[in-house]
mmCIF file of C-alpha atoms in Angstrom:
data_model
loop_
_atom_site.group_PDB
_atom_site.id
_atom_site.type_symbol
_atom_site.label_atom_id
_atom_site.label_comp_id
_atom_site.label_asym_id
_atom_site.label_seq_id
_atom_site.Cartn_x
_atom_site.Cartn_y
_atom_site.Cartn_z
ATOM 1 C CA UNK A 1 -170.919 -30.293 181.823
ATOM 2 C CA UNK A 2 -167.830 -31.430 180.047
ATOM 3 C CA UNK A 3 -166.498 -34.672 181.327
ATOM 4 C CA UNK A 4 -162.812 -35.005 181.513
ATOM 5 C CA UNK A 5 -160.622 -37.901 182.295
ATOM 6 C CA UNK A 6 -157.079 -37.574 183.446
ATOM 7 C CA UNK A 7 -154.893 -40.376 184.672
ATOM 8 C CA UNK A 8 -151.448 -39.398 185.700
ATOM 9 C CA UNK A 9 -148.930 -40.369 188.323
ATOM 10 C CA UNK A 10 -147.156 -37.882 190.487
ATOM 11 C CA UNK A 11 -144.215 -38.198 192.775
ATOM 12 C CA UNK A 12 -144.824 -36.490 196.041
ATOM 13 C CA UNK A 13 -142.127 -35.184 198.305
ATOM 14 C CA UNK A 14 -141.649 -38.602 199.889
ATOM 15 C CA UNK A 15 -140.894 -40.271 196.625
ATOM 16 C CA UNK A 16 -143.954 -42.507 196.828
ATOM 17 C CA UNK A 17 -145.919 -42.957 193.663
ATOM 18 C CA UNK A 18 -149.420 -41.558 194.001
ATOM 19 C CA UNK A 19 -152.157 -42.260 191.574
ATOM 20 C CA UNK A 20 -154.894 -39.760 190.999
ATOM 21 C CA UNK A 21 -158.276 -41.347 190.760
ATOM 22 C CA UNK A 22 -159.930 -41.524 187.391
ATOM 23 C CA UNK A 23 -163.124 -39.575 187.143
ATOM 24 C CA UNK A 24 -166.148 -41.791 186.890
ATOM 25 C CA UNK A 25 -167.957 -41.405 183.600
ATOM 26 C CA UNK A 26 -171.196 -42.147 185.385
ATOM 27 C CA UNK A 27 -170.992 -38.948 187.402
ATOM 28 C CA UNK A 28 -172.342 -35.825 185.796
ATOM 29 C CA UNK A 29 -170.078 -33.589 187.821
ATOM 30 C CA UNK A 30 -166.905 -35.244 188.978
ATOM 31 C CA UNK A 31 -164.110 -33.910 191.030
ATOM 32 C CA UNK A 32 -160.829 -35.722 191.463
ATOM 33 C CA UNK A 33 -160.094 -36.194 195.123
ATOM 34 C CA UNK A 34 -156.395 -36.684 195.597
ATOM 35 C CA UNK A 35 -155.573 -36.913 199.229
ATOM 36 C CA UNK A 36 -151.833 -36.666 198.780
ATOM 37 C CA UNK A 37 -151.445 -33.968 196.143
ATOM 38 C CA UNK A 38 -148.258 -32.211 195.084
ATOM 39 C CA UNK A 39 -146.552 -29.483 197.019
ATOM 40 C CA UNK A 40 -147.949 -26.785 194.745
ATOM 41 C CA UNK A 41 -151.535 -27.207 195.874
ATOM 42 C CA UNK A 42 -152.142 -27.426 199.584
ATOM 43 C CA UNK A 43 -154.858 -29.656 200.909
ATOM 44 C CA UNK A 44 -156.998 -28.122 203.584
ATOM 45 C CA UNK A 45 -158.297 -30.130 206.458
ATOM 46 C CA UNK A 46 -161.553 -31.419 205.066
ATOM 47 C CA UNK A 47 -162.796 -33.438 207.998
ATOM 48 C CA UNK A 48 -164.005 -32.665 211.491
ATOM 49 C CA UNK A 49 -163.665 -35.895 213.401
ATOM 50 C CA UNK A 50 -161.104 -38.640 213.280
ATOM 51 C CA UNK A 51 -162.046 -42.019 214.669
ATOM 52 C CA UNK A 52 -160.926 -45.608 214.406
ATOM 53 C CA UNK A 53 -162.921 -48.739 213.793
ATOM 54 C CA UNK A 54 -162.160 -52.404 213.668
ATOM 55 C CA UNK A 55 -162.936 -54.356 210.539
ATOM 56 C CA UNK A 56 -164.072 -57.959 210.312
ATOM 57 C CA UNK A 57 -160.548 -59.256 209.901
ATOM 58 C CA UNK A 58 -159.428 -57.687 213.150
ATOM 59 C CA UNK A 59 -157.468 -54.929 211.447
ATOM 60 C CA UNK A 60 -158.073 -51.338 212.455
ATOM 61 C CA UNK A 61 -159.123 -48.588 210.040
ATOM 62 C CA UNK A 62 -159.095 -44.802 210.308
ATOM 63 C CA UNK A 63 -162.233 -42.827 209.574
ATOM 64 C CA UNK A 64 -162.118 -39.159 208.613
ATOM 65 C CA UNK A 65 -165.703 -38.064 209.269
ATOM 66 C CA UNK A 66 -167.582 -40.732 207.343
ATOM 67 C CA UNK A 67 -164.868 -41.651 204.872
ATOM 68 C CA UNK A 68 -162.325 -44.390 205.361
ATOM 69 C CA UNK A 69 -158.709 -43.419 204.980
ATOM 70 C CA UNK A 70 -156.901 -44.921 202.003
ATOM 71 C CA UNK A 71 -153.227 -45.234 201.158
ATOM 72 C CA UNK A 72 -151.754 -43.308 198.221
ATOM 73 C CA UNK A 73 -151.867 -46.580 196.298
ATOM 74 C CA UNK A 74 -155.610 -46.728 196.727
ATOM 75 C CA UNK A 75 -155.724 -49.572 199.225
ATOM 76 C CA UNK A 76 -157.724 -49.394 202.409
ATOM 77 C CA UNK A 77 -155.551 -48.126 205.239
ATOM 78 C CA UNK A 78 -155.369 -50.893 207.842
ATOM 79 C CA UNK A 79 -153.095 -51.407 210.813
ATOM 80 C CA UNK A 80 -152.707 -54.549 212.879
ATOM 81 C CA UNK A 81 -153.176 -53.079 216.325
ATOM 82 C CA UNK A 82 -155.130 -50.461 218.192
ATOM 83 C CA UNK A 83 -152.193 -48.471 219.537
ATOM 84 C CA UNK A 84 -150.821 -47.760 216.082
ATOM 85 C CA UNK A 85 -154.302 -46.862 214.840
ATOM 86 C CA UNK A 86 -154.795 -44.387 217.670
ATOM 87 C CA UNK A 87 -151.378 -42.830 217.061
ATOM 88 C CA UNK A 88 -152.129 -42.386 213.346
ATOM 89 C CA UNK A 89 -155.564 -40.954 214.159
ATOM 90 C CA UNK A 90 -153.916 -38.481 216.540
ATOM 91 C CA UNK A 91 -151.568 -37.392 213.731
ATOM 92 C CA UNK A 92 -154.516 -36.690 211.440
ATOM 93 C CA UNK A 93 -156.408 -34.980 214.216
ATOM 94 C CA UNK A 94 -153.461 -32.694 214.940
ATOM 95 C CA UNK A 95 -153.604 -31.073 211.508
ATOM 96 C CA UNK A 96 -154.789 -27.478 211.604
ATOM 97 C CA UNK A 97 -155.703 -25.524 208.490
ATOM 98 C CA UNK A 98 -153.688 -27.252 205.817
ATOM 99 C CA UNK A 99 -152.542 -30.845 205.875
ATOM 100 C CA UNK A 100 -148.832 -31.080 206.470
ATOM 101 C CA UNK A 101 -147.818 -34.533 205.419
ATOM 102 C CA UNK A 102 -144.236 -34.025 206.435
ATOM 103 C CA UNK A 103 -145.339 -34.060 210.065
ATOM 104 C CA UNK A 104 -147.299 -37.306 209.755
ATOM 105 C CA UNK A 105 -144.441 -39.748 210.054
ATOM 106 C CA UNK A 106 -146.399 -42.759 211.292
ATOM 107 C CA UNK A 107 -148.930 -42.371 208.487
ATOM 108 C CA UNK A 108 -146.120 -42.287 205.947
ATOM 109 C CA UNK A 109 -144.545 -45.414 207.379
ATOM 110 C CA UNK A 110 -147.846 -47.283 207.339
ATOM 111 C CA UNK A 111 -148.414 -46.207 203.741
ATOM 112 C CA UNK A 112 -145.002 -47.480 202.736
ATOM 113 C CA UNK A 113 -145.564 -50.790 204.500
ATOM 114 C CA UNK A 114 -149.010 -51.256 202.982
ATOM 115 C CA UNK A 115 -148.271 -50.171 199.424
ATOM 116 C CA UNK A 116 -144.671 -51.350 199.177
ATOM 117 C CA UNK A 117 -144.190 -49.134 196.128
ATOM 118 C CA UNK A 118 -140.680 -50.326 195.384
ATOM 119 C CA UNK A 119 -141.698 -53.994 195.697
ATOM 120 C CA UNK A 120 -139.055 -54.924 198.229
ATOM 121 C CA UNK A 121 -139.062 -58.284 199.898
ATOM 122 C CA UNK A 122 -137.558 -59.256 203.259
ATOM 123 C CA UNK A 123 -134.295 -60.492 201.802
ATOM 124 C CA UNK A 124 -133.591 -57.276 199.931
ATOM 125 C CA UNK A 125 -134.311 -55.216 203.011
ATOM 126 C CA UNK A 126 -132.043 -57.352 205.199
ATOM 127 C CA UNK A 127 -129.248 -57.145 202.643
ATOM 128 C CA UNK A 128 -129.430 -53.384 202.423
ATOM 129 C CA UNK A 129 -129.493 -53.131 206.221
ATOM 130 C CA UNK A 130 -126.415 -55.347 206.563
ATOM 131 C CA UNK A 131 -124.591 -53.261 203.965
ATOM 132 C CA UNK A 132 -124.738 -50.403 206.446
ATOM 133 C CA UNK A 133 -122.662 -52.432 208.857
ATOM 134 C CA UNK A 134 -119.423 -51.867 206.972
ATOM 135 C CA UNK A 135 -119.649 -48.106 207.211
ATOM 136 C CA UNK A 136 -121.601 -47.870 210.414
ATOM 137 C CA UNK A 137 -121.363 -44.504 212.101
ATOM 138 C CA UNK A 138 -120.122 -45.782 215.439
ATOM 139 C CA UNK A 139 -117.456 -47.954 213.855
ATOM 140 C CA UNK A 140 -116.023 -45.227 211.666
ATOM 141 C CA UNK A 141 -113.668 -43.154 213.778
ATOM 142 C CA UNK A 142 -111.664 -40.008 213.108
ATOM 143 C CA UNK A 143 -108.045 -39.454 213.999
ATOM 144 C CA UNK A 144 -108.205 -35.811 214.903
ATOM 145 C CA UNK A 145 -109.151 -33.472 216.636
ATOM 146 C CA UNK A 146 -108.274 -35.304 219.844
ATOM 147 C CA UNK A 147 -111.336 -33.961 221.622
ATOM 148 C CA UNK A 148 -113.562 -35.638 219.077
ATOM 149 C CA UNK A 149 -111.520 -38.854 219.169
ATOM 150 C CA UNK A 150 -112.024 -39.066 222.930
ATOM 151 C CA UNK A 151 -115.685 -38.210 222.653
ATOM 152 C CA UNK A 152 -116.218 -40.933 220.088
ATOM 153 C CA UNK A 153 -114.362 -43.430 222.263
ATOM 154 C CA UNK A 154 -116.314 -42.545 225.397
ATOM 155 C CA UNK A 155 -119.734 -42.386 223.825
ATOM 156 C CA UNK A 156 -119.646 -44.959 221.061
ATOM 157 C CA UNK A 157 -117.534 -47.715 222.615
ATOM 158 C CA UNK A 158 -120.078 -48.623 225.322
ATOM 159 C CA UNK A 159 -122.787 -49.068 222.717
ATOM 160 C CA UNK A 160 -120.461 -51.127 220.547
ATOM 161 C CA UNK A 161 -119.566 -53.406 223.445
ATOM 162 C CA UNK A 162 -123.166 -53.752 224.512
ATOM 163 C CA UNK A 163 -124.169 -54.878 221.020
ATOM 164 C CA UNK A 164 -121.209 -57.223 220.804
ATOM 165 C CA UNK A 165 -122.195 -58.829 224.090
ATOM 166 C CA UNK A 166 -125.876 -58.997 223.363
ATOM 167 C CA UNK A 167 -125.491 -60.617 219.972
ATOM 168 C CA UNK A 168 -122.277 -62.461 220.733
ATOM 169 C CA UNK A 169 -120.423 -61.020 217.750
ATOM 170 C CA UNK A 170 -117.213 -59.134 217.025
ATOM 171 C CA UNK A 171 -117.401 -55.851 215.202
ATOM 172 C CA UNK A 172 -114.660 -53.507 216.255
ATOM 173 C CA UNK A 173 -114.042 -49.943 215.164
ATOM 174 C CA UNK A 174 -111.522 -48.517 212.758
ATOM 175 C CA UNK A 175 -110.122 -45.155 211.732
ATOM 176 C CA UNK A 176 -108.952 -46.260 208.310
ATOM 177 C CA UNK A 177 -110.786 -45.013 205.273
ATOM 178 C CA UNK A 178 -112.040 -48.488 204.453
ATOM 179 C CA UNK A 179 -113.825 -48.986 207.736
ATOM 180 C CA UNK A 180 -113.718 -52.056 209.947
ATOM 181 C CA UNK A 181 -113.482 -55.612 208.708
ATOM 182 C CA UNK A 182 -116.732 -57.294 209.630
ATOM 183 C CA UNK A 183 -116.367 -61.070 209.889
ATOM 184 C CA UNK A 184 -118.869 -63.163 207.995
ATOM 185 C CA UNK A 185 -120.105 -64.849 211.180
ATOM 186 C CA UNK A 186 -121.198 -61.460 212.519
ATOM 187 C CA UNK A 187 -123.174 -60.774 209.379
ATOM 188 C CA UNK A 188 -124.818 -64.180 209.585
ATOM 189 C CA UNK A 189 -125.821 -63.625 213.190
ATOM 190 C CA UNK A 190 -127.422 -60.313 212.322
ATOM 191 C CA UNK A 191 -129.068 -61.792 209.257
ATOM 192 C CA UNK A 192 -130.658 -64.509 211.364
ATOM 193 C CA UNK A 193 -131.818 -61.972 213.902
ATOM 194 C CA UNK A 194 -133.323 -59.691 211.267
ATOM 195 C CA UNK A 195 -135.083 -62.624 209.673
ATOM 196 C CA UNK A 196 -137.260 -62.867 212.726
ATOM 197 C CA UNK A 197 -138.696 -59.404 212.003
ATOM 198 C CA UNK A 198 -141.925 -59.065 210.059
ATOM 199 C CA UNK A 199 -142.096 -57.066 206.826
ATOM 200 C CA UNK A 200 -143.665 -54.136 208.646
ATOM 201 C CA UNK A 201 -140.976 -54.095 211.323
ATOM 202 C CA UNK A 202 -138.288 -54.262 208.648
ATOM 203 C CA UNK A 203 -139.828 -51.284 206.865
ATOM 204 C CA UNK A 204 -139.606 -49.332 210.098
ATOM 205 C CA UNK A 205 -136.089 -50.537 210.780
ATOM 206 C CA UNK A 206 -134.893 -49.551 207.321
ATOM 207 C CA UNK A 207 -136.320 -46.103 207.872
ATOM 208 C CA UNK A 208 -134.612 -45.710 211.237
ATOM 209 C CA UNK A 209 -131.287 -46.952 209.859
ATOM 210 C CA UNK A 210 -131.434 -44.479 206.994
ATOM 211 C CA UNK A 211 -132.155 -41.663 209.450
ATOM 212 C CA UNK A 212 -129.515 -42.515 212.047
ATOM 213 C CA UNK A 213 -127.020 -43.718 209.418
ATOM 214 C CA UNK A 214 -126.175 -46.610 211.699
ATOM 215 C CA UNK A 215 -127.569 -50.109 212.038
ATOM 216 C CA UNK A 216 -125.931 -50.583 215.442
ATOM 217 C CA UNK A 217 -127.539 -47.495 216.952
ATOM 218 C CA UNK A 218 -130.878 -48.560 215.508
ATOM 219 C CA UNK A 219 -130.605 -52.003 217.035
ATOM 220 C CA UNK A 220 -129.505 -50.508 220.341
ATOM 221 C CA UNK A 221 -132.590 -48.330 220.339
ATOM 222 C CA UNK A 222 -134.973 -51.094 219.267
ATOM 223 C CA UNK A 223 -133.577 -53.334 222.006
ATOM 224 C CA UNK A 224 -134.346 -50.534 224.457
ATOM 225 C CA UNK A 225 -130.745 -49.965 225.451
ATOM 226 C CA UNK A 226 -130.900 -46.380 224.122
ATOM 227 C CA UNK A 227 -133.679 -43.838 224.178
ATOM 228 C CA UNK A 228 -134.525 -41.921 221.023
ATOM 229 C CA UNK A 229 -132.805 -38.773 222.297
ATOM 230 C CA UNK A 230 -129.650 -40.729 223.142
ATOM 231 C CA UNK A 231 -129.575 -42.477 219.775
ATOM 232 C CA UNK A 232 -130.010 -39.175 217.931
ATOM 233 C CA UNK A 233 -127.295 -37.563 220.012
ATOM 234 C CA UNK A 234 -124.876 -40.405 219.291
ATOM 235 C CA UNK A 235 -125.714 -40.276 215.606
ATOM 236 C CA UNK A 236 -124.993 -36.550 215.503
ATOM 237 C CA UNK A 237 -121.949 -36.748 217.760
ATOM 238 C CA UNK A 238 -119.568 -34.885 215.493
ATOM 239 C CA UNK A 239 -122.139 -32.159 214.871
ATOM 240 C CA UNK A 240 -122.700 -31.769 218.579
ATOM 241 C CA UNK A 241 -118.962 -31.521 219.092
ATOM 242 C CA UNK A 242 -118.714 -28.754 216.493
ATOM 243 C CA UNK A 243 -121.741 -26.999 218.001
ATOM 244 C CA UNK A 244 -120.125 -27.022 221.423
ATOM 245 C CA UNK A 245 -117.049 -25.494 219.834
ATOM 246 C CA UNK A 246 -118.517 -22.990 217.383
ATOM 247 C CA UNK A 247 -121.992 -22.347 218.686
ATOM 248 C CA UNK A 248 -125.516 -23.412 217.884
ATOM 249 C CA UNK A 249 -127.583 -22.127 214.968
ATOM 250 C CA UNK A 250 -131.216 -22.585 215.865
ATOM 251 C CA UNK A 251 -132.723 -22.469 212.416
ATOM 252 C CA UNK A 252 -130.371 -25.168 211.162
ATOM 253 C CA UNK A 253 -129.078 -27.300 214.037
ATOM 254 C CA UNK A 254 -132.160 -27.414 216.192
ATOM 255 C CA UNK A 255 -134.391 -27.711 213.165
ATOM 256 C CA UNK A 256 -132.461 -30.741 211.910
ATOM 257 C CA UNK A 257 -132.236 -32.267 215.350
ATOM 258 C CA UNK A 258 -135.972 -32.074 216.021
ATOM 259 C CA UNK A 259 -136.750 -33.432 212.598
ATOM 260 C CA UNK A 260 -134.342 -36.328 213.120
ATOM 261 C CA UNK A 261 -135.804 -37.003 216.557
ATOM 262 C CA UNK A 262 -139.346 -36.980 215.232
ATOM 263 C CA UNK A 263 -138.570 -39.352 212.384
ATOM 264 C CA UNK A 264 -136.500 -41.704 214.543
ATOM 265 C CA UNK A 265 -139.143 -41.760 217.272
ATOM 266 C CA UNK A 266 -141.817 -42.527 214.699
ATOM 267 C CA UNK A 267 -139.709 -45.322 213.236
ATOM 268 C CA UNK A 268 -138.946 -46.800 216.649
ATOM 269 C CA UNK A 269 -142.579 -46.683 217.708
ATOM 270 C CA UNK A 270 -143.611 -48.198 214.401
ATOM 271 C CA UNK A 271 -141.188 -51.105 214.826
ATOM 272 C CA UNK A 272 -142.264 -51.698 218.391
ATOM 273 C CA UNK A 273 -145.978 -51.592 217.651
ATOM 274 C CA UNK A 274 -145.627 -53.804 214.584
ATOM 275 C CA UNK A 275 -143.892 -56.549 216.478
ATOM 276 C CA UNK A 276 -145.531 -56.725 219.834
ATOM 277 C CA UNK A 277 -148.002 -59.244 221.114
ATOM 278 C CA UNK A 278 -150.057 -57.730 223.805
ATOM 279 C CA UNK A 279 -150.924 -60.206 226.490
ATOM 280 C CA UNK A 280 -151.610 -59.274 230.051
ATOM 281 C CA UNK A 281 -151.347 -61.952 232.631
ATOM 282 C CA UNK A 282 -153.418 -61.309 235.676
ATOM 283 C CA UNK A 283 -152.505 -62.946 238.913
ATOM 284 C CA UNK A 284 -155.419 -64.485 240.669
ATOM 285 C CA UNK A 285 -155.833 -63.051 244.118
ATOM 286 C CA UNK A 286 -155.576 -65.790 246.682
ATOM 287 C CA UNK A 287 -157.375 -65.157 249.913
ATOM 288 C CA UNK B 1 -128.071 -47.402 229.761
ATOM 289 C CA UNK B 2 -129.049 -44.308 231.736
ATOM 290 C CA UNK B 3 -132.285 -44.694 233.637
ATOM 291 C CA UNK B 4 -135.425 -43.515 231.923
ATOM 292 C CA UNK B 5 -137.495 -40.760 233.411
ATOM 293 C CA UNK B 6 -140.108 -41.914 235.891
ATOM 294 C CA UNK B 7 -143.501 -42.975 234.525
ATOM 295 C CA UNK B 8 -145.147 -40.002 236.157
ATOM 296 C CA UNK B 9 -143.003 -37.522 234.306
ATOM 297 C CA UNK B 10 -143.494 -39.274 230.995
ATOM 298 C CA UNK B 11 -147.247 -39.440 231.510
ATOM 299 C CA UNK B 12 -147.422 -35.756 232.411
ATOM 300 C CA UNK B 13 -145.301 -34.915 229.395
ATOM 301 C CA UNK B 14 -147.574 -36.815 227.019
ATOM 302 C CA UNK B 15 -150.663 -35.161 228.458
ATOM 303 C CA UNK B 16 -149.048 -31.745 228.084
ATOM 304 C CA UNK B 17 -148.296 -32.477 224.450
ATOM 305 C CA UNK B 18 -151.834 -33.708 223.796
ATOM 306 C CA UNK B 19 -153.245 -30.580 225.390
ATOM 307 C CA UNK B 20 -150.964 -28.386 223.282
ATOM 308 C CA UNK B 21 -152.036 -30.275 220.176
ATOM 309 C CA UNK B 22 -155.755 -30.511 220.700
ATOM 310 C CA UNK B 23 -156.755 -27.692 222.994
ATOM 311 C CA UNK B 24 -158.953 -27.910 226.063
ATOM 312 C CA UNK B 25 -160.959 -30.880 224.829
ATOM 313 C CA UNK B 26 -157.947 -33.172 224.834
ATOM 314 C CA UNK B 27 -159.468 -35.328 227.559
ATOM 315 C CA UNK B 28 -162.063 -36.573 225.141
ATOM 316 C CA UNK B 29 -159.572 -37.755 222.550
ATOM 317 C CA UNK B 30 -158.739 -41.358 221.718
ATOM 318 C CA UNK B 31 -155.107 -40.922 222.543
ATOM 319 C CA UNK B 32 -155.856 -39.619 226.029
ATOM 320 C CA UNK B 33 -157.990 -42.580 227.025
ATOM 321 C CA UNK B 34 -155.561 -45.079 225.538
ATOM 322 C CA UNK B 35 -152.513 -43.528 227.214
ATOM 323 C CA UNK B 36 -154.189 -43.293 230.628
ATOM 324 C CA UNK B 37 -155.404 -46.857 230.259
ATOM 325 C CA UNK B 38 -151.931 -48.146 229.492
ATOM 326 C CA UNK B 39 -150.338 -46.270 232.356
ATOM 327 C CA UNK B 40 -152.893 -47.595 234.819
ATOM 328 C CA UNK B 41 -152.566 -51.148 233.561
ATOM 329 C CA UNK B 42 -148.819 -51.193 233.922
ATOM 330 C CA UNK B 43 -148.651 -49.507 237.281
ATOM 331 C CA UNK B 44 -148.871 -52.535 239.505
ATOM 332 C CA UNK B 45 -146.622 -55.493 238.999
ATOM 333 C CA UNK B 46 -145.493 -58.339 241.163
ATOM 334 C CA UNK B 47 -142.039 -58.675 239.676
ATOM 335 C CA UNK B 48 -139.105 -56.593 240.737
ATOM 336 C CA UNK B 49 -138.023 -56.101 237.145
ATOM 337 C CA UNK B 50 -141.075 -56.529 235.001
ATOM 338 C CA UNK B 51 -140.187 -56.660 231.345
ATOM 339 C CA UNK B 52 -143.608 -55.618 230.149
ATOM 340 C CA UNK B 53 -143.490 -52.604 232.418
ATOM 341 C CA UNK B 54 -140.066 -51.559 231.128
ATOM 342 C CA UNK B 55 -141.175 -52.063 227.551
ATOM 343 C CA UNK B 56 -144.269 -49.962 228.111
ATOM 344 C CA UNK B 57 -142.187 -47.257 229.744
ATOM 345 C CA UNK B 58 -139.766 -47.181 226.830
ATOM 346 C CA UNK B 59 -142.666 -47.049 224.379
ATOM 347 C CA UNK B 60 -144.279 -44.157 226.243
ATOM 348 C CA UNK B 61 -140.946 -42.324 226.321
ATOM 349 C CA UNK B 62 -140.638 -42.817 222.562
ATOM 350 C CA UNK B 63 -144.140 -41.502 221.983
ATOM 351 C CA UNK B 64 -143.453 -38.467 224.135
ATOM 352 C CA UNK B 65 -140.320 -37.802 222.095
ATOM 353 C CA UNK B 66 -142.344 -38.112 218.889
ATOM 354 C CA UNK B 67 -145.012 -35.651 219.992
ATOM 355 C CA UNK B 68 -142.600 -33.137 221.476
ATOM 356 C CA UNK B 69 -140.172 -33.142 218.568
ATOM 357 C CA UNK B 70 -142.869 -32.854 215.865
ATOM 358 C CA UNK B 71 -144.270 -29.865 217.718
ATOM 359 C CA UNK B 72 -140.842 -28.235 218.129
ATOM 360 C CA UNK B 73 -139.951 -28.968 214.516
ATOM 361 C CA UNK B 74 -143.196 -27.439 213.314
ATOM 362 C CA UNK B 75 -142.690 -24.371 215.520
ATOM 363 C CA UNK B 76 -139.178 -23.823 214.178
ATOM 364 C CA UNK B 77 -140.405 -24.359 210.635
ATOM 365 C CA UNK B 78 -143.112 -21.736 211.051
ATOM 366 C CA UNK B 79 -140.667 -19.384 212.685
ATOM 367 C CA UNK B 80 -137.836 -19.579 210.177
ATOM 368 C CA UNK B 81 -138.857 -21.335 206.998
ATOM 369 C CA UNK B 82 -142.520 -20.682 206.403
ATOM 370 C CA UNK B 83 -142.644 -17.160 205.077
ATOM 371 C CA UNK B 84 -142.010 -17.895 201.442
ATOM 372 C CA UNK B 85 -141.224 -15.153 199.019
ATOM 373 C CA UNK B 86 -141.839 -11.546 199.953
ATOM 374 C CA UNK B 87 -143.599 -9.139 197.639
ATOM 375 C CA UNK B 88 -141.661 -6.580 195.571
ATOM 376 C CA UNK B 89 -142.518 -3.853 198.067
ATOM 377 C CA UNK B 90 -141.106 -5.869 200.931
ATOM 378 C CA UNK B 91 -138.034 -6.850 198.940
ATOM 379 C CA UNK B 92 -137.338 -3.209 198.128
ATOM 380 C CA UNK B 93 -137.944 -2.297 201.743
ATOM 381 C CA UNK B 94 -135.199 -4.689 202.843
ATOM 382 C CA UNK B 95 -132.582 -2.286 201.541
ATOM 383 C CA UNK B 96 -134.540 0.853 202.322
ATOM 384 C CA UNK B 97 -135.812 1.574 198.847
ATOM 385 C CA UNK B 98 -139.339 2.154 197.625
ATOM 386 C CA UNK B 99 -140.901 1.086 194.385
ATOM 387 C CA UNK B 100 -140.985 3.788 191.722
ATOM 388 C CA UNK B 101 -144.380 5.339 191.005
ATOM 389 C CA UNK B 102 -145.401 6.998 187.798
ATOM 390 C CA UNK B 103 -148.228 9.475 188.401
ATOM 391 C CA UNK B 104 -149.738 9.195 184.934
ATOM 392 C CA UNK B 105 -149.726 5.444 185.049
ATOM 393 C CA UNK B 106 -147.381 3.319 183.002
ATOM 394 C CA UNK B 107 -147.627 3.542 179.227
ATOM 395 C CA UNK B 108 -149.640 0.364 178.781
ATOM 396 C CA UNK B 109 -151.977 0.952 181.706
ATOM 397 C CA UNK B 110 -155.254 2.728 181.225
#
């Protein structure tokens, strides 16, 4: 049998760099197993059971039948807590027929956090998050139509004030093309707050911010002031206004909304699970 | 902000989603046991406003949203965007035409 060796790097639809494994010269008959192949070839579900196991270092791994799941970068797929592991396992278990990676949002987030393909560090992530503040969705107001102006005032102002109170900052909204003037003290407060997040939580937060196009809505959701549905609604406020005026198109509006909800929910869950310390205090019953 | 749905509704919703995802054997899945465990653990609390309970409720609400919206998104995708290209017969049929046939076969065919 002819032995062949191909080493090439592909960009999948998520923009992550995947490496295809090199065929081992020691094997007579070798097949390249690429778990995250391109869109042209569809991977079928090749496993029956999905289970989780805990390694020696306390990190949880996912097992597809006998094989351990690996990231696209080739590292072993590990998560710090059981809840996240179970959620990822459920994603893999939900695949029917072909593997649809665009539905496995938590897996994608874990892969990004583990591989860090763009080599970002905490400071870069915090800087890019703070850059969103100047053109934050809920600070950027329109001047007409008046219905939309009122809607923005009624829906976005409460969130703005809540954030301002919670973090003790001033932000303000503006309808000029330049956006609001954010004082430096505000940025410093947020920078300090974001510094307390771990790298994993920041990965999730960056994802959520890029989906909702707003750092303030993301923080409101992470701080449990907003639910995912509320945050998505506020992010799409102008679209919802136009839908109420002109009608809903299911294959575009609903499709986008559900996708946005799914991604935002995955991001929010990822942040929460990456940053929680689970301790249960039991009260001792006193007779 | 607005009050979250009650824990019972969220729990039922998650179980419905798991059943839709995994079929009748959903009770044996990892997610089922973990979710039921968490709901039972957080049911009883001495505090009037227990932060852990609220956090768990928010987390469960988020997970329900995740499951429900991925399923809806997938359903809409299959309904509207999954067909791909149609064959030449189907494309001709869209405007009521049929493909031409040549009884003797085309020149280069045997």
